[in-house]
């Protein structure tokens, strides 16, 4: 772990950080790990690629945060007024 963050690394050269999100807040395993490493493989020729995930112990985010509905209504109203 890097400062309590799970990560994978590959390659040699200047650092290139890839932020990864998994609900488990852990390094991917199995097919997910294979596909993640395949995605970053082209960059490993020139960089040390660090695939960093979120800190373990954080609550699982089931959806992205959104602005309150009242904000959406105001935005929609302003667009209709134009």
JSON list of N, CA and C in Angstrom, two decimals:
[
{"chain": "A", "resi": 1, "resn": "UNK", "atom": "N", "xyz": [0.84, -1.18, 0.00]},
{"chain": "A", "resi": 1, "resn": "UNK", "atom": "CA", "xyz": [0.00, 0.00, 0.00]},
{"chain": "A", "resi": 1, "resn": "UNK", "atom": "C", "xyz": [0.88, 1.24, 0.00]},
{"chain": "A", "resi": 2, "resn": "UNK", "atom": "N", "xyz": [0.38, 2.26, -0.63]},
{"chain": "A", "resi": 2, "resn": "UNK", "atom": "CA", "xyz": [1.07, 3.53, -0.73]},
{"chain": "A", "resi": 2, "resn": "UNK", "atom": "C", "xyz": [0.27, 4.54, 0.08]},
{"chain": "A", "resi": 3, "resn": "UNK", "atom": "N", "xyz": [0.79, 4.95, 1.24]},
{"chain": "A", "resi": 3, "resn": "UNK", "atom": "CA", "xyz": [0.05, 5.84, 2.14]},
{"chain": "A", "resi": 3, "resn": "UNK", "atom": "C", "xyz": [-1.35, 5.31, 2.41]},
{"chain": "A", "resi": 4, "resn": "UNK", "atom": "N", "xyz": [-1.45, 4.02, 2.71]},
{"chain": "A", "resi": 4, "resn": "UNK", "atom": "CA", "xyz": [-2.72, 3.34, 3.00]},
{"chain": "A", "resi": 4, "resn": "UNK", "atom": "C", "xyz": [-3.64, 3.20, 1.79]},
{"chain": "A", "resi": 5, "resn": "UNK", "atom": "N", "xyz": [-3.14, 3.46, 0.60]},
{"chain": "A", "resi": 5, "resn": "UNK", "atom": "CA", "xyz": [-3.95, 3.30, -0.61]},
{"chain": "A", "resi": 5, "resn": "UNK", "atom": "C", "xyz": [-3.48, 2.05, -1.35]},
{"chain": "A", "resi": 6, "resn": "UNK", "atom": "N", "xyz": [-4.39, 1.15, -1.73]},
{"chain": "A", "resi": 6, "resn": "UNK", "atom": "CA", "xyz": [-3.98, 0.00, -2.51]},
{"chain": "A", "resi": 6, "resn": "UNK", "atom": "C", "xyz": [-3.57, 0.44, -3.92]},
{"chain": "A", "resi": 7, "resn": "UNK", "atom": "N", "xyz": [-2.51, -0.15, -4.43]},
{"chain": "A", "resi": 7, "resn": "UNK", "atom": "CA", "xyz": [-2.06, 0.22, -5.77]},
{"chain": "A", "resi": 7, "resn": "UNK", "atom": "C", "xyz": [-1.35, -0.95, -6.44]},
{"chain": "A", "resi": 8, "resn": "UNK", "atom": "N", "xyz": [-1.30, -0.87, -7.76]},
{"chain": "A", "resi": 8, "resn": "UNK", "atom": "CA", "xyz": [-0.51, -1.77, -8.58]},
{"chain": "A", "resi": 8, "resn": "UNK", "atom": "C", "xyz": [0.47, -0.89, -9.34]},
{"chain": "A", "resi": 9, "resn": "UNK", "atom": "N", "xyz": [1.63, -1.42, -9.67]},
{"chain": "A", "resi": 9, "resn": "UNK", "atom": "CA", "xyz": [2.57, -0.63, -10.47]},
{"chain": "A", "resi": 9, "resn": "UNK", "atom": "C", "xyz": [3.23, -1.52, -11.51]},
{"chain": "A", "resi": 10, "resn": "UNK", "atom": "N", "xyz": [3.61, -0.89, -12.62]},
{"chain": "A", "resi": 10, "resn": "UNK", "atom": "CA", "xyz": [4.29, -1.59, -13.70]},
{"chain": "A", "resi": 10, "resn": "UNK", "atom": "C", "xyz": [5.06, -0.58, -14.52]},
{"chain": "A", "resi": 11, "resn": "UNK", "atom": "N", "xyz": [6.16, -1.02, -15.13]},
{"chain": "A", "resi": 11, "resn": "UNK", "atom": "CA", "xyz": [6.91, -0.19, -16.04]},
{"chain": "A", "resi": 11, "resn": "UNK", "atom": "C", "xyz": [8.08, 0.51, -15.38]},
{"chain": "A", "resi": 12, "resn": "UNK", "atom": "N", "xyz": [8.81, 1.27, -16.21]},
{"chain": "A", "resi": 12, "resn": "UNK", "atom": "CA", "xyz": [9.95, 2.04, -15.75]},
{"chain": "A", "resi": 12, "resn": "UNK", "atom": "C", "xyz": [9.93, 3.39, -16.42]},
{"chain": "A", "resi": 13, "resn": "UNK", "atom": "N", "xyz": [10.27, 4.40, -15.66]},
{"chain": "A", "resi": 13, "resn": "UNK", "atom": "CA", "xyz": [10.30, 5.76, -16.18]},
{"chain": "A", "resi": 13, "resn": "UNK", "atom": "C", "xyz": [9.64, 6.70, -15.20]},
{"chain": "A", "resi": 14, "resn": "UNK", "atom": "N", "xyz": [9.31, 7.91, -15.64]},
{"chain": "A", "resi": 14, "resn": "UNK", "atom": "CA", "xyz": [8.66, 8.87, -14.75]},
{"chain": "A", "resi": 14, "resn": "UNK", "atom": "C", "xyz": [7.28, 8.34, -14.31]},
{"chain": "A", "resi": 15, "resn": "UNK", "atom": "N", "xyz": [6.81, 8.76, -13.15]},
{"chain": "A", "resi": 15, "resn": "UNK", "atom": "CA", "xyz": [5.54, 8.23, -12.66]},
{"chain": "A", "resi": 15, "resn": "UNK", "atom": "C", "xyz": [4.34, 8.74, -13.46]},
{"chain": "A", "resi": 16, "resn": "UNK", "atom": "N", "xyz": [3.40, 7.85, -13.66]},
{"chain": "A", "resi": 16, "resn": "UNK", "atom": "CA", "xyz": [2.10, 8.17, -14.25]},
{"chain": "A", "resi": 16, "resn": "UNK", "atom": "C", "xyz": [1.06, 7.54, -13.34]},
{"chain": "A", "resi": 17, "resn": "UNK", "atom": "N", "xyz": [0.19, 8.35, -12.76]},
{"chain": "A", "resi": 17, "resn": "UNK", "atom": "CA", "xyz": [-0.80, 7.86, -11.80]},
{"chain": "A", "resi": 17, "resn": "UNK", "atom": "C", "xyz": [-2.15, 7.71, -12.49]},
{"chain": "A", "resi": 18, "resn": "UNK", "atom": "N", "xyz": [-2.75, 6.52, -12.31]},
{"chain": "A", "resi": 18, "resn": "UNK", "atom": "CA", "xyz": [-4.09, 6.23, -12.82]},
{"chain": "A", "resi": 18, "resn": "UNK", "atom": "C", "xyz": [-4.97, 6.01, -11.60]},
{"chain": "A", "resi": 19, "resn": "UNK", "atom": "N", "xyz": [-6.04, 6.80, -11.47]},
{"chain": "A", "resi": 19, "resn": "UNK", "atom": "CA", "xyz": [-6.95, 6.64, -10.35]},
{"chain": "A", "resi": 19, "resn": "UNK", "atom": "C", "xyz": [-8.02, 5.64, -10.73]},
{"chain": "A", "resi": 20, "resn": "UNK", "atom": "N", "xyz": [-8.19, 4.65, -9.87]},
{"chain": "A", "resi": 20, "resn": "UNK", "atom": "CA", "xyz": [-9.12, 3.56, -10.12]},
{"chain": "A", "resi": 20, "resn": "UNK", "atom": "C", "xyz": [-10.16, 3.55, -9.02]},
{"chain": "A", "resi": 21, "resn": "UNK", "atom": "N", "xyz": [-11.39, 3.24, -9.35]},
{"chain": "A", "resi": 21, "resn": "UNK", "atom": "CA", "xyz": [-12.43, 3.11, -8.33]},
{"chain": "A", "resi": 21, "resn": "UNK", "atom": "C", "xyz": [-13.02, 1.72, -8.40]},
{"chain": "A", "resi": 22, "resn": "UNK", "atom": "N", "xyz": [-13.00, 1.01, -7.30]},
{"chain": "A", "resi": 22, "resn": "UNK", "atom": "CA", "xyz": [-13.75, -0.23, -7.16]},
{"chain": "A", "resi": 22, "resn": "UNK", "atom": "C", "xyz": [-14.53, -0.15, -5.87]},
{"chain": "A", "resi": 23, "resn": "UNK", "atom": "N", "xyz": [-15.74, -0.68, -5.83]},
{"chain": "A", "resi": 23, "resn": "UNK", "atom": "CA", "xyz": [-16.53, -0.61, -4.61]},
{"chain": "A", "resi": 23, "resn": "UNK", "atom": "C", "xyz": [-15.84, -1.25, -3.40]},
{"chain": "A", "resi": 24, "resn": "UNK", "atom": "N", "xyz": [-14.97, -2.23, -3.64]},
{"chain": "A", "resi": 24, "resn": "UNK", "atom": "CA", "xyz": [-14.30, -2.91, -2.55]},
{"chain": "A", "resi": 24, "resn": "UNK", "atom": "C", "xyz": [-13.12, -2.12, -1.98]},
{"chain": "A", "resi": 25, "resn": "UNK", "atom": "N", "xyz": [-12.69, -1.07, -2.62]},
{"chain": "A", "resi": 25, "resn": "UNK", "atom": "CA", "xyz": [-11.52, -0.29, -2.21]},
{"chain": "A", "resi": 25, "resn": "UNK", "atom": "C", "xyz": [-10.31, -1.20, -2.02]},
{"chain": "A", "resi": 26, "resn": "UNK", "atom": "N", "xyz": [-10.06, -2.01, -3.01]},
{"chain": "A", "resi": 26, "resn": "UNK", "atom": "CA", "xyz": [-8.92, -2.94, -2.97]},
{"chain": "A", "resi": 26, "resn": "UNK", "atom": "C", "xyz": [-8.40, -3.10, -4.39]},
{"chain": "A", "resi": 27, "resn": "UNK", "atom": "N", "xyz": [-7.23, -3.70, -4.50]},
{"chain": "A", "resi": 27, "resn": "UNK", "atom": "CA", "xyz": [-6.70, -3.97, -5.83]},
{"chain": "A", "resi": 27, "resn": "UNK", "atom": "C", "xyz": [-7.62, -4.95, -6.55]},
{"chain": "A", "resi": 28, "resn": "UNK", "atom": "N", "xyz": [-7.82, -4.73, -7.84]},
{"chain": "A", "resi": 28, "resn": "UNK", "atom": "CA", "xyz": [-8.66, -5.67, -8.59]},
{"chain": "A", "resi": 28, "resn": "UNK", "atom": "C", "xyz": [-8.01, -7.05, -8.65]},
{"chain": "A", "resi": 29, "resn": "UNK", "atom": "N", "xyz": [-8.86, -8.07, -8.77]},
{"chain": "A", "resi": 29, "resn": "UNK", "atom": "CA", "xyz": [-8.37, -9.45, -8.87]},
{"chain": "A", "resi": 29, "resn": "UNK", "atom": "C", "xyz": [-8.99, -10.09, -10.10]},
{"chain": "A", "resi": 30, "resn": "UNK", "atom": "N", "xyz": [-8.38, -11.19, -10.52]},
{"chain": "A", "resi": 30, "resn": "UNK", "atom": "CA", "xyz": [-8.93, -11.98, -11.61]},
{"chain": "A", "resi": 30, "resn": "UNK", "atom": "C", "xyz": [-9.02, -11.20, -12.92]},
{"chain": "A", "resi": 31, "resn": "UNK", "atom": "N", "xyz": [-10.17, -11.30, -13.56]},
{"chain": "A", "resi": 31, "resn": "UNK", "atom": "CA", "xyz": [-10.39, -10.65, -14.85]},
{"chain": "A", "resi": 31, "resn": "UNK", "atom": "C", "xyz": [-10.28, -9.13, -14.75]},
{"chain": "A", "resi": 32, "resn": "UNK", "atom": "N", "xyz": [-10.75, -8.56, -13.65]},
{"chain": "A", "resi": 32, "resn": "UNK", "atom": "CA", "xyz": [-10.67, -7.11, -13.47]},
{"chain": "A", "resi": 32, "resn": "UNK", "atom": "C", "xyz": [-9.20, -6.65, -13.42]},
{"chain": "A", "resi": 33, "resn": "UNK", "atom": "N", "xyz": [-8.37, -7.42, -12.75]},
{"chain": "A", "resi": 33, "resn": "UNK", "atom": "CA", "xyz": [-6.94, -7.07, -12.69]},
{"chain": "A", "resi": 33, "resn": "UNK", "atom": "C", "xyz": [-6.30, -7.21, -14.06]},
{"chain": "A", "resi": 34, "resn": "UNK", "atom": "N", "xyz": [-6.61, -8.30, -14.75]},
{"chain": "A", "resi": 34, "resn": "UNK", "atom": "CA", "xyz": [-6.06, -8.52, -16.08]},
{"chain": "A", "resi": 34, "resn": "UNK", "atom": "C", "xyz": [-6.43, -7.37, -17.02]},
{"chain": "A", "resi": 35, "resn": "UNK", "atom": "N", "xyz": [-7.71, -6.97, -17.02]},
{"chain": "A", "resi": 35, "resn": "UNK", "atom": "CA", "xyz": [-8.14, -5.91, -17.93]},
{"chain": "A", "resi": 35, "resn": "UNK", "atom": "C", "xyz": [-7.56, -4.55, -17.54]},
{"chain": "A", "resi": 36, "resn": "UNK", "atom": "N", "xyz": [-7.41, -4.31, -16.24]},
{"chain": "A", "resi": 36, "resn": "UNK", "atom": "CA", "xyz": [-6.79, -3.05, -15.79]},
{"chain": "A", "resi": 36, "resn": "UNK", "atom": "C", "xyz": [-5.34, -2.98, -16.25]},
{"chain": "A", "resi": 37, "resn": "UNK", "atom": "N", "xyz": [-4.60, -4.06, -16.06]},
{"chain": "A", "resi": 37, "resn": "UNK", "atom": "CA", "xyz": [-3.20, -4.05, -16.46]},
{"chain": "A", "resi": 37, "resn": "UNK", "atom": "C", "xyz": [-3.05, -4.01, -17.98]},
{"chain": "A", "resi": 38, "resn": "UNK", "atom": "N", "xyz": [-3.98, -4.62, -18.69]},
{"chain": "A", "resi": 38, "resn": "UNK", "atom": "CA", "xyz": [-3.93, -4.55, -20.15]},
{"chain": "A", "resi": 38, "resn": "UNK", "atom": "C", "xyz": [-4.18, -3.12, -20.63]},
{"chain": "A", "resi": 39, "resn": "UNK", "atom": "N", "xyz": [-5.04, -2.41, -19.93]},
{"chain": "A", "resi": 39, "resn": "UNK", "atom": "CA", "xyz": [-5.33, -1.02, -20.27]},
{"chain": "A", "resi": 39, "resn": "UNK", "atom": "C", "xyz": [-4.10, -0.13, -20.11]},
{"chain": "A", "resi": 40, "resn": "UNK", "atom": "N", "xyz": [-3.33, -0.33, -19.05]},
{"chain": "A", "resi": 40, "resn": "UNK", "atom": "CA", "xyz": [-2.17, 0.53, -18.79]},
{"chain": "A", "resi": 40, "resn": "UNK", "atom": "C", "xyz": [-0.89, 0.04, -19.46]},
{"chain": "A", "resi": 41, "resn": "UNK", "atom": "N", "xyz": [-0.88, -1.18, -19.96]},
{"chain": "A", "resi": 41, "resn": "UNK", "atom": "CA", "xyz": [0.33, -1.78, -20.53]},
{"chain": "A", "resi": 41, "resn": "UNK", "atom": "C", "xyz": [1.01, -0.90, -21.58]},
{"chain": "A", "resi": 42, "resn": "UNK", "atom": "N", "xyz": [0.29, -0.25, -22.51]},
{"chain": "A", "resi": 42, "resn": "UNK", "atom": "CA", "xyz": [1.00, 0.57, -23.50]},
{"chain": "A", "resi": 42, "resn": "UNK", "atom": "C", "xyz": [1.81, 1.72, -22.88]},
{"chain": "A", "resi": 43, "resn": "UNK", "atom": "N", "xyz": [1.42, 2.18, -21.70]},
{"chain": "A", "resi": 43, "resn": "UNK", "atom": "CA", "xyz": [2.12, 3.30, -21.07]},
{"chain": "A", "resi": 43, "resn": "UNK", "atom": "C", "xyz": [3.35, 2.85, -20.31]},
{"chain": "A", "resi": 44, "resn": "UNK", "atom": "N", "xyz": [3.46, 1.54, -20.03]},
{"chain": "A", "resi": 44, "resn": "UNK", "atom": "CA", "xyz": [4.58, 1.06, -19.22]},
{"chain": "A", "resi": 44, "resn": "UNK", "atom": "C", "xyz": [5.91, 1.09, -19.94]},
{"chain": "A", "resi": 45, "resn": "UNK", "atom": "N", "xyz": [5.89, 1.29, -21.26]},
{"chain": "A", "resi": 45, "resn": "UNK", "atom": "CA", "xyz": [7.15, 1.39, -22.00]},
{"chain": "A", "resi": 45, "resn": "UNK", "atom": "C", "xyz": [7.90, 2.68, -21.68]},
{"chain": "A", "resi": 46, "resn": "UNK", "atom": "N", "xyz": [7.15, 3.71, -21.28]},
{"chain": "A", "resi": 46, "resn": "UNK", "atom": "CA", "xyz": [7.76, 5.02, -21.04]},
{"chain": "A", "resi": 46, "resn": "UNK", "atom": "C", "xyz": [7.57, 5.54, -19.62]},
{"chain": "A", "resi": 47, "resn": "UNK", "atom": "N", "xyz": [6.69, 4.91, -18.85]},
{"chain": "A", "resi": 47, "resn": "UNK", "atom": "CA", "xyz": [6.37, 5.40, -17.51]},
{"chain": "A", "resi": 47, "resn": "UNK", "atom": "C", "xyz": [6.32, 4.26, -16.50]},
{"chain": "A", "resi": 48, "resn": "UNK", "atom": "N", "xyz": [6.50, 4.60, -15.24]},
{"chain": "A", "resi": 48, "resn": "UNK", "atom": "CA", "xyz": [6.13, 3.69, -14.16]},
{"chain": "A", "resi": 48, "resn": "UNK", "atom": "C", "xyz": [4.68, 4.06, -13.84]},
{"chain": "A", "resi": 49, "resn": "UNK", "atom": "N", "xyz": [3.78, 3.16, -14.16]},
{"chain": "A", "resi": 49, "resn": "UNK", "atom": "CA", "xyz": [2.36, 3.42, -14.00]},
{"chain": "A", "resi": 49, "resn": "UNK", "atom": "C", "xyz": [1.91, 2.92, -12.64]},
{"chain": "A", "resi": 50, "resn": "UNK", "atom": "N", "xyz": [1.29, 3.80, -11.88]},
{"chain": "A", "resi": 50, "resn": "UNK", "atom": "CA", "xyz": [0.72, 3.45, -10.58]},
{"chain": "A", "resi": 50, "resn": "UNK", "atom": "C", "xyz": [-0.80, 3.50, -10.71]},
{"chain": "A", "resi": 51, "resn": "UNK", "atom": "N", "xyz": [-1.44, 2.35, -10.55]},
{"chain": "A", "resi": 51, "resn": "UNK", "atom": "CA", "xyz": [-2.90, 2.27, -10.58]},
{"chain": "A", "resi": 51, "resn": "UNK", "atom": "C", "xyz": [-3.33, 2.31, -9.12]},
{"chain": "A", "resi": 52, "resn": "UNK", "atom": "N", "xyz": [-3.90, 3.43, -8.69]},
{"chain": "A", "resi": 52, "resn": "UNK", "atom": "CA", "xyz": [-4.20, 3.68, -7.29]},
{"chain": "A", "resi": 52, "resn": "UNK", "atom": "C", "xyz": [-5.71, 3.62, -7.06]},
{"chain": "A", "resi": 53, "resn": "UNK", "atom": "N", "xyz": [-6.10, 2.90, -6.02]},
{"chain": "A", "resi": 53, "resn": "UNK", "atom": "CA", "xyz": [-7.51, 2.78, -5.67]},
{"chain": "A", "resi": 53, "resn": "UNK", "atom": "C", "xyz": [-7.79, 3.62, -4.42]},
{"chain": "A", "resi": 54, "resn": "UNK", "atom": "N", "xyz": [-9.06, 3.68, -4.02]},
{"chain": "A", "resi": 54, "resn": "UNK", "atom": "CA", "xyz": [-9.43, 4.49, -2.86]},
{"chain": "A", "resi": 54, "resn": "UNK", "atom": "C", "xyz": [-9.08, 3.77, -1.56]},
{"chain": "A", "resi": 55, "resn": "UNK", "atom": "N", "xyz": [-9.00, 4.54, -0.50]},
{"chain": "A", "resi": 55, "resn": "UNK", "atom": "CA", "xyz": [-8.60, 4.03, 0.82]},
{"chain": "A", "resi": 55, "resn": "UNK", "atom": "C", "xyz": [-9.59, 2.99, 1.34]},
{"chain": "A", "resi": 56, "resn": "UNK", "atom": "N", "xyz": [-9.10, 1.85, 1.85]},
{"chain": "A", "resi": 56, "resn": "UNK", "atom": "CA", "xyz": [-9.99, 0.85, 2.43]},
{"chain": "A", "resi": 56, "resn": "UNK", "atom": "C", "xyz": [-10.72, 1.41, 3.66]},
{"chain": "A", "resi": 57, "resn": "UNK", "atom": "N", "xyz": [-11.91, 0.90, 3.89]},
{"chain": "A", "resi": 57, "resn": "UNK", "atom": "CA", "xyz": [-12.68, 1.33, 5.05]},
{"chain": "A", "resi": 57, "resn": "UNK", "atom": "C", "xyz": [-13.66, 2.45, 4.77]},
{"chain": "A", "resi": 58, "resn": "UNK", "atom": "N", "xyz": [-13.57, 3.06, 3.59]},
{"chain": "A", "resi": 58, "resn": "UNK", "atom": "CA", "xyz": [-14.54, 4.09, 3.24]},
{"chain": "A", "resi": 58, "resn": "UNK", "atom": "C", "xyz": [-15.86, 3.43, 2.89]},
{"chain": "A", "resi": 59, "resn": "UNK", "atom": "N", "xyz": [-16.97, 4.11, 3.15]},
{"chain": "A", "resi": 59, "resn": "UNK", "atom": "CA", "xyz": [-18.25, 3.50, 2.79]},
{"chain": "A", "resi": 59, "resn": "UNK", "atom": "C", "xyz": [-18.36, 3.34, 1.29]},
{"chain": "A", "resi": 60, "resn": "UNK", "atom": "N", "xyz": [-19.07, 2.31, 0.89]},
{"chain": "A", "resi": 60, "resn": "UNK", "atom": "CA", "xyz": [-19.27, 2.06, -0.53]},
{"chain": "A", "resi": 60, "resn": "UNK", "atom": "C", "xyz": [-20.16, 3.15, -1.12]},
{"chain": "A", "resi": 61, "resn": "UNK", "atom": "N", "xyz": [-19.70, 3.75, -2.19]},
{"chain": "A", "resi": 61, "resn": "UNK", "atom": "CA", "xyz": [-20.49, 4.77, -2.87]},
{"chain": "A", "resi": 61, "resn": "UNK", "atom": "C", "xyz": [-21.34, 4.06, -3.92]},
{"chain": "A", "resi": 62, "resn": "UNK", "atom": "N", "xyz": [-22.62, 4.04, -3.72]},
{"chain": "A", "resi": 62, "resn": "UNK", "atom": "CA", "xyz": [-23.49, 3.33, -4.65]},
{"chain": "A", "resi": 62, "resn": "UNK", "atom": "C", "xyz": [-23.89, 4.18, -5.83]},
{"chain": "A", "resi": 63, "resn": "UNK", "atom": "N", "xyz": [-23.77, 5.48, -5.69]},
{"chain": "A", "resi": 63, "resn": "UNK", "atom": "CA", "xyz": [-24.07, 6.38, -6.80]},
{"chain": "A", "resi": 63, "resn": "UNK", "atom": "C", "xyz": [-23.24, 7.64, -6.63]},
{"chain": "A", "resi": 64, "resn": "UNK", "atom": "N", "xyz": [-23.07, 8.36, -7.72]},
{"chain": "A", "resi": 64, "resn": "UNK", "atom": "CA", "xyz": [-22.31, 9.59, -7.67]},
{"chain": "A", "resi": 64, "resn": "UNK", "atom": "C", "xyz": [-23.13, 10.65, -6.95]},
{"chain": "A", "resi": 65, "resn": "UNK", "atom": "N", "xyz": [-22.47, 11.51, -6.17]},
{"chain": "A", "resi": 65, "resn": "UNK", "atom": "CA", "xyz": [-23.22, 12.58, -5.51]},
{"chain": "A", "resi": 65, "resn": "UNK", "atom": "C", "xyz": [-23.82, 13.52, -6.55]},
{"chain": "A", "resi": 66, "resn": "UNK", "atom": "N", "xyz": [-24.99, 13.99, -6.26]},
{"chain": "A", "resi": 66, "resn": "UNK", "atom": "CA", "xyz": [-25.65, 14.93, -7.16]},
{"chain": "A", "resi": 66, "resn": "UNK", "atom": "C", "xyz": [-26.03, 16.17, -6.38]},
{"chain": "A", "resi": 67, "resn": "UNK", "atom": "N", "xyz": [-26.29, 17.23, -7.10]},
{"chain": "A", "resi": 67, "resn": "UNK", "atom": "CA", "xyz": [-26.73, 18.45, -6.42]},
{"chain": "A", "resi": 67, "resn": "UNK", "atom": "C", "xyz": [-28.19, 18.28, -6.00]},
{"chain": "A", "resi": 68, "resn": "UNK", "atom": "N", "xyz": [-28.62, 19.04, -5.01]},
{"chain": "A", "resi": 68, "resn": "UNK", "atom": "CA", "xyz": [-30.00, 18.91, -4.51]},
{"chain": "A", "resi": 68, "resn": "UNK", "atom": "C", "xyz": [-31.01, 19.16, -5.62]},
{"chain": "A", "resi": 69, "resn": "UNK", "atom": "N", "xyz": [-32.17, 18.52, -5.55]},
{"chain": "A", "resi": 69, "resn": "UNK", "atom": "CA", "xyz": [-33.19, 18.70, -6.59]},
{"chain": "A", "resi": 69, "resn": "UNK", "atom": "C", "xyz": [-33.57, 20.16, -6.82]},
{"chain": "A", "resi": 70, "resn": "UNK", "atom": "N", "xyz": [-33.56, 20.98, -5.77]},
{"chain": "A", "resi": 70, "resn": "UNK", "atom": "CA", "xyz": [-33.92, 22.39, -5.95]},
{"chain": "A", "resi": 70, "resn": "UNK", "atom": "C", "xyz": [-32.96, 23.09, -6.91]},
{"chain": "A", "resi": 71, "resn": "UNK", "atom": "N", "xyz": [-31.70, 22.71, -6.88]},
{"chain": "A", "resi": 71, "resn": "UNK", "atom": "CA", "xyz": [-30.71, 23.28, -7.81]},
{"chain": "A", "resi": 71, "resn": "UNK", "atom": "C", "xyz": [-31.05, 22.89, -9.24]},
{"chain": "A", "resi": 72, "resn": "UNK", "atom": "N", "xyz": [-31.46, 21.63, -9.43]},
{"chain": "A", "resi": 72, "resn": "UNK", "atom": "CA", "xyz": [-31.84, 21.18, -10.77]},
{"chain": "A", "resi": 72, "resn": "UNK", "atom": "C", "xyz": [-33.04, 21.97, -11.29]},
{"chain": "A", "resi": 73, "resn": "UNK", "atom": "N", "xyz": [-34.01, 22.19, -10.44]},
{"chain": "A", "resi": 73, "resn": "UNK", "atom": "CA", "xyz": [-35.21, 22.93, -10.88]},
{"chain": "A", "resi": 73, "resn": "UNK", "atom": "C", "xyz": [-34.85, 24.34, -11.29]},
{"chain": "A", "resi": 74, "resn": "UNK", "atom": "N", "xyz": [-33.98, 24.99, -10.51]},
{"chain": "A", "resi": 74, "resn": "UNK", "atom": "CA", "xyz": [-33.57, 26.35, -10.88]},
{"chain": "A", "resi": 74, "resn": "UNK", "atom": "C", "xyz": [-32.81, 26.35, -12.19]},
{"chain": "A", "resi": 75, "resn": "UNK", "atom": "N", "xyz": [-31.95, 25.37, -12.40]},
{"chain": "A", "resi": 75, "resn": "UNK", "atom": "CA", "xyz": [-31.19, 25.30, -13.66]},
{"chain": "A", "resi": 75, "resn": "UNK", "atom": "C", "xyz": [-32.11, 25.06, -14.83]},
{"chain": "A", "resi": 76, "resn": "UNK", "atom": "N", "xyz": [-33.05, 24.15, -14.69]},
{"chain": "A", "resi": 76, "resn": "UNK", "atom": "CA", "xyz": [-34.00, 23.88, -15.75]},
{"chain": "A", "resi": 76, "resn": "UNK", "atom": "C", "xyz": [-34.84, 25.11, -16.07]},
{"chain": "A", "resi": 77, "resn": "UNK", "atom": "N", "xyz": [-35.26, 25.82, -15.04]},
{"chain": "A", "resi": 77, "resn": "UNK", "atom": "CA", "xyz": [-36.07, 27.03, -15.24]},
{"chain": "A", "resi": 77, "resn": "UNK", "atom": "C", "xyz": [-35.27, 28.11, -15.97]},
{"chain": "A", "resi": 78, "resn": "UNK", "atom": "N", "xyz": [-34.01, 28.26, -15.63]},
{"chain": "A", "resi": 78, "resn": "UNK", "atom": "CA", "xyz": [-33.20, 29.28, -16.30]},
{"chain": "A", "resi": 78, "resn": "UNK", "atom": "C", "xyz": [-32.95, 28.92, -17.77]},
{"chain": "A", "resi": 79, "resn": "UNK", "atom": "N", "xyz": [-32.84, 27.63, -18.06]},
{"chain": "A", "resi": 79, "resn": "UNK", "atom": "CA", "xyz": [-32.66, 27.21, -19.45]},
{"chain": "A", "resi": 79, "resn": "UNK", "atom": "C", "xyz": [-33.94, 27.44, -20.27]},
{"chain": "A", "resi": 80, "resn": "UNK", "atom": "N", "xyz": [-35.09, 27.19, -19.66]},
{"chain": "A", "resi": 80, "resn": "UNK", "atom": "CA", "xyz": [-36.35, 27.39, -20.37]},
{"chain": "A", "resi": 80, "resn": "UNK", "atom": "C", "xyz": [-36.59, 28.88, -20.64]},
{"chain": "A", "resi": 81, "resn": "UNK", "atom": "N", "xyz": [-36.10, 29.74, -19.76]},
{"chain": "A", "resi": 81, "resn": "UNK", "atom": "CA", "xyz": [-36.34, 31.18, -19.89]},
{"chain": "A", "resi": 81, "resn": "UNK", "atom": "C", "xyz": [-35.54, 31.77, -21.05]},
{"chain": "A", "resi": 82, "resn": "UNK", "atom": "N", "xyz": [-34.55, 31.09, -21.52]},
{"chain": "A", "resi": 82, "resn": "UNK", "atom": "CA", "xyz": [-33.69, 31.65, -22.60]},
{"chain": "A", "resi": 82, "resn": "UNK", "atom": "C", "xyz": [-34.33, 31.54, -23.95]}
]
